[in-house]
Amino acid sequence: MSIRKNQPQLKQARQQVMAKTQILQNLIPPTVSYTTQGHVLIIGPEDLARLAADKLSTMASRVILANEAITSQDEVHLEAVMNAAADVESYYNKLTSVKGFLGQFQVKVEGDTGITDLSVVAIRQAHFDIVLDLSHSPCINLEMLPPGYFYVGQDSALLADAIANIPELIGEFDKPRYVRVNSDICAHDKHGLNGCNRCLNFCPADAISSIAHKIEIDPYLCHGAGSCTNTCPTGALSYDLPTPASLHTYLEKLISRYREEAQTAPVILFHDNEAGAGAELISEQLSGDVLPVAMEEITVASIDHWLAALANGAREILILQTPATAPTLLQMLKGESALANRILDQMGQPQRIRLITPSDLSQLDDALAVSLTWPVIMPMMLTAAEPNTNVKRSIIFQAIDHLNSQAAGVDDVLVMANIPYGMVSINSDKCTLCLSCVSTCPTQALKDGGDAPALKFVEQDCVQCGLCEAACPENVISLIPQINFNQSARQHVQVLKEEPAFECIRCGSEFATQSMIHKMVEMVGAHSAFSANIERLKMCGDCRVKDMFEDILDDPEKQLQ
């Protein structure tokens, strides 16, 4: 049956379900505050900057940094410039950097005595509060610009908006801390070794940095894009508005209630608040079986949410990109959606995750009608993750296993490059079971053998961060990125290497691995310190000391040699 024929009923079902299903939000979210007094720096051609300054006469102070030639020699234009903002001083220093955010912009210029802060020279303040940039190219080159920085170039419409908004930015303003960081499970660094850098590669606001070997997020620069939480393989970075758990719960309830009410599987449409609902792209004209889910940015929902929504009974996932979507976010979404669709394809499922544009919204009906013929999925219920496990990964694989069981039930592996899933392989002949890899593994995918010398591995927990490979002194570890559809094999504790412990040749106590002792004998046995007593390398620490003292007592002159 075409979905067009049931539109009134489907739209009514959607309205009822969405009215009674809400995302559980933190009622008192953590916030950061911006404080401003209204000190404005205007950068650009002096004529345009002076005309703009004239329209900002209510601000606490105005300073012009003329970094480009005037734009017109027209006499009328020049006369207007001469009469504009007569009390505003212009500076002609070479700009070296602009950094900061609303209320805290540090602007460095070249002065007579070297690099100096322009705000200190111009207004005797430690910073500017707001920057209006009329330059041909932005002085801050980011996809998501910091709050308080207005880049208008020479676009008159953007300039008019900035002139209207800037006077409103005086006082104190609160903004949510969008992202939480759990350094305990972060795979970025361990013992000074570099591992995962996925979040650093996908922040369009440059709000993420590695400080003292830890990932830190500047909440004043963060726009809440969510790309960092989307790409984080361990869940160390998690969104706070909403939390991952509350978004999963919301999607499960939304889908199950709609299926019960409408007797059909819905389509989930993720869109961002401003470019979606704010731009009136999402309206009642939308097909009745499409359930729109508004996010701060479309990258807040990640691959675990997409796959879990399908496993919960949605028939398709749509992600609305717009011209306002930052290129970095779009790049990340294309990569993650391609991975998710490749996973579905491998198990014999249709590729049901699509990025769409605003123009596609008016042409969804036929595509959605076709999708009604796709295999019906019996919905699953997510089970709570075990304590001390990677919750995000647990959900991803629960969804994969359920969808796989409803399709081809494959038990093979999907090999792909640059994905945070896979195997660790070792050269067991050269591994000495020093267990440096175990101590650096952030997810405990690598484990020791307890009372017996062994190296064990759980594939489902491996995020392919490379810390184990970097930590291995023997260089015997290599990574194999893949997705294993065999649930038992993926969750099973594998033994990568095991061997009997080496027993002290004097007291018989176990004190090292056999391969470690053999390597020590091979490497340092010829050294002068051991050549005469190579057997000491085969003794435990206590017995080695006793043997040395016995040797000295037998021949006291040895200690003088």
XYZ file of C-alpha atoms in Angstrom:
561
model
C 0.000 0.000 0.000
C 1.361 3.449 -0.887
C 2.098 5.564 2.123
C 0.339 8.476 0.392
C -3.052 6.769 0.863
C -2.744 6.709 4.643
C -1.235 10.144 5.198
C -3.983 11.607 7.453
C -3.890 8.569 9.759
C -0.109 8.414 9.785
C 0.233 12.124 10.546
C -2.282 11.818 13.359
C -0.346 8.864 14.789
C 2.891 10.837 14.545
C 1.369 13.839 16.291
C 0.024 11.728 19.154
C 3.199 9.732 19.649
C 5.565 12.712 19.534
C 3.356 14.705 21.900
C 3.595 12.069 24.622
C 7.256 11.070 24.059
C 9.931 13.418 25.330
C 13.695 13.204 25.683
C 14.689 13.123 29.331
C 16.939 16.150 29.780
C 19.204 17.188 32.611
C 17.094 19.751 34.471
C 20.161 21.536 35.826
C 22.770 21.164 33.062
C 26.350 22.284 33.718
C 27.020 25.640 32.079
C 29.755 28.156 31.359
C 29.337 31.928 31.494
C 30.502 34.715 29.185
C 30.842 38.213 30.654
C 31.123 41.254 28.399
C 31.234 45.031 28.815
C 30.885 45.904 25.147
C 34.437 46.610 23.970
C 34.392 46.056 20.187
C 37.274 45.668 17.755
C 36.460 46.253 14.086
C 38.943 44.790 11.608
C 39.003 45.520 7.886
C 39.346 48.321 5.338
C 39.372 51.596 7.270
C 36.481 53.164 5.372
C 34.120 50.235 5.946
C 35.309 49.764 9.520
C 34.679 53.429 10.357
C 31.176 53.366 8.861
C 30.426 50.230 10.895
C 31.836 51.805 14.060
C 29.541 54.761 13.553
C 26.540 52.443 13.840
C 27.830 50.933 17.104
C 27.950 54.151 19.091
C 26.232 52.591 22.124
C 29.107 50.180 22.786
C 31.535 50.720 25.689
C 34.411 51.277 23.272
C 35.205 50.915 19.596
C 38.607 50.344 18.069
C 39.486 50.052 14.383
C 42.341 47.895 13.106
C 42.799 48.895 9.471
C 44.385 45.912 7.755
C 43.299 46.569 4.157
C 43.167 49.493 1.734
C 39.999 51.573 1.524
C 37.447 50.155 -0.886
C 36.397 53.271 -2.802
C 37.790 56.692 -3.788
C 34.345 58.124 -4.443
C 34.181 61.624 -2.951
C 30.720 61.207 -1.423
C 31.808 57.916 0.135
C 35.028 59.424 1.498
C 33.186 62.397 2.957
C 30.787 60.047 4.762
C 33.766 58.136 6.115
C 35.444 61.333 7.342
C 32.312 62.275 9.268
C 31.745 58.825 10.745
C 32.855 57.804 14.260
C 35.132 60.787 14.641
C 36.029 59.800 18.194
C 37.171 56.296 17.213
C 40.902 55.757 16.787
C 42.340 53.667 13.974
C 45.415 51.462 14.293
C 47.524 50.283 11.365
C 49.693 47.640 12.995
C 50.194 44.300 11.336
C 47.810 41.727 12.794
C 49.534 38.553 13.987
C 46.711 36.608 15.679
C 43.145 36.697 16.972
C 42.181 34.119 19.589
C 39.440 33.736 22.134
C 35.669 33.994 22.462
C 32.933 36.339 23.601
C 34.355 38.522 26.364
C 37.919 37.197 26.030
C 39.446 38.019 22.629
C 43.229 38.344 22.617
C 44.413 40.308 19.575
C 48.161 40.399 18.920
C 49.764 42.978 16.628
C 53.273 44.036 15.760
C 54.315 47.121 17.772
C 57.443 49.213 18.074
C 58.810 46.877 20.732
C 57.624 43.609 19.227
C 54.363 41.665 19.520
C 51.844 43.354 21.788
C 48.185 43.101 22.869
C 46.174 45.672 20.935
C 43.510 45.906 23.661
C 46.091 46.955 26.244
C 47.409 49.695 23.960
C 44.043 50.901 22.655
C 41.625 50.694 25.582
C 43.781 49.717 28.582
C 41.916 46.415 28.861
C 43.252 42.863 28.903
C 40.977 41.862 26.050
C 38.267 42.835 23.582
C 34.761 41.496 24.132
C 33.585 41.315 20.513
C 35.295 41.255 17.113
C 33.619 42.446 13.915
C 35.678 41.295 10.932
C 35.168 43.001 7.552
C 38.345 41.600 5.961
C 38.286 39.833 2.617
C 39.410 36.644 4.396
C 38.471 35.815 8.006
C 41.124 36.415 10.632
C 39.915 33.268 12.421
C 39.763 30.456 9.923
C 37.385 27.903 11.453
C 34.234 26.209 10.173
C 32.444 27.077 13.416
C 33.523 30.489 14.625
C 33.814 31.340 18.328
C 30.912 33.183 19.998
C 31.357 36.937 19.758
C 33.327 36.817 16.502
C 31.341 38.165 13.555
C 32.843 37.562 10.136
C 30.844 39.503 7.565
C 33.473 40.217 4.924
C 31.824 42.766 2.665
C 28.379 41.203 2.683
C 25.946 44.023 3.484
C 23.225 41.658 4.755
C 25.608 39.930 7.175
C 26.897 43.325 8.301
C 23.373 44.537 9.015
C 22.674 41.429 11.099
C 25.922 41.882 13.028
C 25.211 45.579 13.691
C 21.784 44.600 15.036
C 23.073 41.742 17.235
C 26.290 43.167 18.698
C 24.613 45.694 21.059
C 22.672 42.815 22.606
C 25.919 41.144 23.685
C 26.547 43.176 26.808
C 26.195 41.472 30.180
C 26.483 37.854 31.299
C 25.427 34.883 29.178
C 25.247 31.192 30.009
C 25.842 28.299 27.624
C 25.647 24.530 28.259
C 28.742 22.391 28.629
C 27.742 20.054 25.849
C 30.300 17.286 26.247
C 31.613 15.269 29.187
C 35.110 13.756 29.219
C 35.939 10.524 31.036
C 39.724 10.325 30.914
C 39.736 6.914 32.601
C 38.460 5.181 29.451
C 40.009 7.499 26.864
C 42.276 5.781 24.323
C 44.183 8.931 23.385
C 47.271 8.412 25.523
C 48.708 6.005 28.049
C 52.097 6.227 29.718
C 53.127 8.974 27.309
C 52.272 6.918 24.217
C 49.953 8.379 21.593
C 46.919 6.368 20.546
C 43.491 7.473 19.313
C 43.131 10.987 17.850
C 39.701 10.693 16.245
C 38.089 13.522 18.206
C 40.998 15.860 17.452
C 40.494 15.278 13.733
C 36.790 16.151 13.611
C 36.176 19.272 15.697
C 35.050 22.120 13.405
C 35.450 24.675 16.216
C 39.008 23.706 17.228
C 37.715 23.301 20.781
C 39.547 20.028 21.470
C 43.206 19.754 22.376
C 45.647 17.334 23.946
C 47.016 18.886 27.138
C 49.438 16.944 29.348
C 48.555 13.800 27.401
C 44.822 14.194 28.091
C 41.945 15.226 25.852
C 40.424 18.494 27.007
C 37.471 20.407 25.574
C 37.275 24.185 25.814
C 33.605 24.688 26.720
C 33.755 28.339 25.643
C 34.659 27.369 22.061
C 32.527 24.222 21.868
C 29.395 24.612 19.734
C 27.946 21.259 20.721
C 28.443 19.768 17.261
C 28.869 16.312 18.782
C 31.322 15.106 16.140
C 33.798 14.239 18.899
C 31.263 12.039 20.723
C 30.223 10.492 17.424
C 33.735 9.382 16.518
C 34.914 8.459 20.035
C 35.185 4.638 20.030
C 35.206 4.171 23.806
C 32.498 6.592 24.900
C 35.076 8.657 26.797
C 33.508 11.717 25.182
C 29.760 11.712 25.677
C 27.094 14.260 24.871
C 25.216 15.774 27.787
C 22.125 17.348 26.188
C 20.798 14.733 25.720
C 22.949 12.002 27.211
C 23.544 8.915 25.019
C 21.348 6.794 27.310
C 18.425 9.225 27.268
C 18.585 9.520 23.464
C 18.562 5.726 23.107
C 15.583 5.475 25.462
C 13.737 8.232 23.587
C 14.285 6.574 20.192
C 13.173 3.165 21.477
C 9.962 4.607 22.939
C 9.270 6.758 19.896
C 9.644 3.826 17.503
C 7.728 1.268 19.556
C 4.816 3.632 20.255
C 4.548 4.647 16.615
C 4.604 1.044 15.436
C 1.815 0.239 17.857
C -0.243 3.295 16.924
C 0.250 3.305 13.142
C 0.864 -0.403 12.534
C 3.849 0.402 10.344
C 7.558 0.878 10.833
C 8.595 4.556 11.013
C 11.468 6.425 9.426
C 13.682 8.424 11.792
C 14.819 11.816 10.494
C 17.659 13.484 12.417
C 17.934 17.223 11.879
C 19.541 20.118 13.709
C 17.413 22.634 15.576
C 18.417 25.761 13.723
C 18.731 24.561 10.139
C 15.846 22.079 10.464
C 12.940 23.325 12.523
C 14.314 26.852 12.781
C 14.462 27.209 9.009
C 10.988 25.638 8.721
C 12.314 22.718 6.712
C 10.494 20.341 9.051
C 6.731 20.830 8.831
C 3.437 18.970 8.807
C 3.899 18.475 5.074
C 6.480 15.820 5.916
C 5.322 12.288 5.155
C 3.341 10.909 8.096
C 5.627 7.960 8.755
C 8.697 10.177 9.166
C 9.488 10.999 12.800
C 11.722 14.080 13.041
C 14.257 14.118 15.878
C 15.828 17.525 16.568
C 19.444 17.682 17.722
C 21.815 20.525 18.546
C 23.703 19.278 15.467
C 23.040 16.232 13.304
C 26.299 14.646 14.450
C 25.034 14.298 18.034
C 23.381 11.010 17.043
C 26.048 8.508 16.057
C 26.377 5.049 14.565
C 25.198 3.360 17.775
C 21.973 5.397 17.678
C 21.413 4.685 13.979
C 21.892 0.936 14.220
C 19.990 0.682 17.502
C 17.052 2.583 15.983
C 16.931 0.105 13.089
C 17.124 -2.799 15.516
C 14.349 -1.179 17.566
C 12.083 -1.366 14.541
C 12.671 1.738 12.412
C 12.846 0.933 8.732
C 15.185 3.720 7.657
C 17.415 6.475 9.086
C 17.556 9.855 7.358
C 20.078 12.570 8.285
C 19.291 16.058 7.012
C 22.325 18.003 5.886
C 21.969 21.655 4.913
C 24.249 24.322 3.422
C 24.998 25.299 7.038
C 26.433 21.864 7.860
C 30.163 22.260 8.461
C 32.320 20.383 5.893
C 34.141 18.511 8.676
C 30.832 17.258 10.070
C 29.677 16.240 6.609
C 32.914 14.371 5.973
C 32.533 12.508 9.258
C 28.875 11.655 8.563
C 29.672 10.313 5.118
C 32.349 8.062 6.539
C 30.236 6.771 9.439
C 27.119 6.251 7.318
C 29.170 4.428 4.671
C 30.487 2.116 7.399
C 26.994 1.514 8.813
C 25.583 0.747 5.350
C 28.497 -1.556 4.578
C 27.698 -3.450 7.798
C 24.051 -3.771 6.740
C 25.054 -4.859 3.258
C 27.381 -7.541 4.624
C 24.544 -9.153 6.575
C 22.104 -8.994 3.659
C 20.175 -5.981 4.927
C 19.238 -3.082 2.632
C 21.389 0.013 3.029
C 19.002 1.999 5.188
C 20.967 5.027 6.395
C 20.837 8.046 4.105
C 22.113 11.597 4.126
C 19.548 13.845 2.470
C 19.332 17.510 1.488
C 16.422 19.958 1.935
C 15.402 19.423 -1.695
C 14.991 15.703 -0.974
C 12.355 16.392 1.686
C 9.695 17.141 -0.909
C 10.487 13.956 -2.833
C 10.535 11.396 -0.045
C 7.189 9.713 -0.616
C 8.166 7.423 -3.480
C 11.454 6.402 -1.875
C 9.736 5.694 1.433
C 6.975 3.728 -0.279
C 9.601 1.465 -1.816
C 11.205 0.955 1.581
C 7.963 -0.597 2.879
C 8.906 -3.735 0.949
C 12.085 -4.207 2.956
C 12.319 -7.129 5.363
C 10.317 -6.630 8.540
C 12.549 -6.460 11.594
C 11.292 -7.836 14.867
C 12.214 -5.091 17.341
C 14.796 -5.776 20.011
C 15.165 -4.388 23.502
C 18.637 -3.189 24.470
C 20.075 -4.914 27.501
C 22.087 -3.004 30.056
C 25.828 -3.252 29.595
C 27.868 -5.130 32.147
C 29.770 -3.013 34.682
C 33.143 -1.698 33.457
C 32.262 -2.318 29.811
C 32.221 0.033 26.833
C 28.519 0.952 26.772
C 28.628 2.521 23.322
C 30.315 -0.529 21.828
C 27.943 -2.877 23.627
C 24.955 -1.143 22.016
C 26.541 -1.141 18.556
C 27.185 -4.872 18.637
C 23.819 -5.688 20.212
C 22.217 -3.919 17.251
C 24.503 -5.597 14.716
C 23.865 -9.054 16.153
C 20.093 -8.525 16.227
C 19.912 -7.168 12.680
C 22.160 -9.978 11.495
C 19.913 -12.575 13.140
C 16.947 -11.079 11.255
C 18.770 -11.236 7.921
C 21.439 -13.570 6.513
C 22.937 -14.566 9.857
C 26.470 -14.314 8.491
C 29.416 -15.290 10.665
C 32.257 -13.895 8.558
C 34.349 -10.737 8.943
C 34.188 -7.410 7.164
C 37.673 -6.008 6.579
C 37.879 -2.219 6.259
C 40.673 0.272 6.849
C 40.631 2.964 9.527
C 37.765 1.664 11.630
C 37.837 1.333 15.446
C 36.979 -2.368 15.464
C 39.216 -5.355 14.927
C 41.846 -7.837 16.004
C 45.267 -7.712 17.594
C 47.784 -10.109 16.111
C 51.127 -11.040 17.672
C 54.239 -12.867 16.564
C 54.131 -15.468 19.336
C 57.659 -16.701 18.582
C 59.146 -13.328 19.547
C 56.676 -12.258 22.249
C 58.193 -12.497 25.737
C 54.887 -11.914 27.553
C 56.204 -8.737 29.150
C 52.561 -7.525 29.154
C 53.409 -3.907 28.338
C 50.467 -4.068 25.951
C 48.105 -5.070 28.756
C 49.109 -2.142 30.942
C 48.476 0.353 28.134
C 45.189 -1.075 26.791
C 42.476 1.478 27.742
C 39.534 -0.885 27.208
C 41.008 -4.068 28.755
C 40.671 -5.839 25.434
C 44.105 -7.262 26.225
C 44.339 -9.154 29.505
C 46.993 -11.077 31.386
C 46.728 -14.727 32.337
C 46.295 -14.161 36.048
C 48.437 -16.722 37.876
C 49.860 -18.179 34.644
C 51.966 -16.412 31.977
C 49.522 -15.649 29.149
C 48.207 -12.891 26.916
C 44.464 -12.913 26.317
C 42.255 -10.836 24.028
C 38.579 -9.951 23.548
C 37.929 -8.668 20.039
C 34.695 -6.826 20.814
C 36.506 -4.547 23.270
C 39.332 -3.544 20.909
C 39.137 0.016 19.539
C 42.272 -0.243 17.340
C 43.878 2.736 19.098
C 47.372 1.370 18.536
C 48.614 1.915 22.099
C 49.520 -1.754 22.470
C 51.466 -1.661 19.222
C 53.356 1.451 20.356
C 54.089 -0.011 23.797
C 55.449 -3.364 22.621
C 59.259 -3.433 23.115
C 59.620 -6.429 20.807
C 57.551 -4.880 17.976
C 55.550 -8.071 17.615
C 52.027 -6.562 17.659
C 50.015 -5.592 14.592
C 46.420 -4.408 14.230
C 43.798 -5.895 11.906
C 40.788 -3.579 11.479
C 37.646 -5.620 10.862
C 34.100 -6.237 12.043
C 33.470 -9.802 13.127
C 29.859 -10.937 12.686
C 30.494 -14.121 14.649
C 29.199 -13.053 18.035
C 30.711 -15.941 19.944
C 34.166 -15.512 18.433
C 34.053 -11.745 18.897
C 33.095 -11.941 22.582
C 35.175 -15.001 23.443
C 38.370 -14.572 25.442
C 41.108 -15.676 23.049
C 44.544 -16.812 24.187
C 47.125 -15.113 21.976
C 50.053 -16.741 23.774
C 50.667 -18.795 26.887
C 53.589 -20.744 28.272
C 54.752 -22.294 31.559
C 56.463 -19.982 34.020
C 60.240 -20.198 34.378
C 61.341 -21.752 37.661
C 64.373 -20.500 39.538
C 67.143 -23.073 39.080
C 68.096 -22.680 42.740
C 64.847 -22.508 44.762
C 62.316 -23.627 42.173
C 60.020 -20.595 42.569
C 58.313 -19.171 39.474
C 59.602 -15.665 38.787
C 59.453 -14.922 35.050
C 58.299 -16.226 31.697
C 60.459 -18.758 29.890
C 60.682 -16.589 26.780
C 61.845 -13.611 28.843
C 64.669 -15.576 30.495
C 65.743 -17.074 27.182
C 65.874 -13.600 25.637
C 67.878 -12.220 28.579
C 70.404 -15.020 28.259
C 70.645 -14.396 24.538
C 71.029 -10.611 24.850
C 73.191 -10.062 27.940
C 74.728 -13.436 28.610
C 77.950 -12.436 26.864
C 78.287 -9.256 28.927
C 81.275 -9.195 31.303
C 78.978 -8.748 34.278
C 77.312 -12.085 33.584
C 79.673 -14.084 31.370
C 81.292 -15.860 34.325
C 77.981 -16.429 36.082
C 75.391 -16.684 33.324
C 73.367 -19.088 35.467
C 72.441 -16.180 37.727
C 70.112 -14.937 34.989
C 68.096 -18.086 35.634
C 67.679 -17.310 39.318
C 65.058 -15.258 41.095
C 66.134 -11.968 42.677
C 66.712 -13.399 46.176
C 68.714 -16.381 44.965
C 70.808 -14.196 42.684
C 71.885 -12.029 45.651
C 72.636 -15.093 47.789
C 74.733 -16.613 45.028
C 76.738 -13.387 44.658
C 77.520 -13.200 48.406
C 78.459 -16.867 48.573
C 80.835 -16.313 45.680
C 82.435 -13.338 47.472
C 82.790 -15.293 50.738
C 84.553 -18.057 48.857
C 86.932 -15.530 47.260
C 86.935 -12.151 49.137
C 89.380 -10.556 46.705
C 86.662 -10.602 44.027
C 85.014 -7.539 45.525
C 88.267 -5.606 44.895
C 88.358 -6.533 41.232
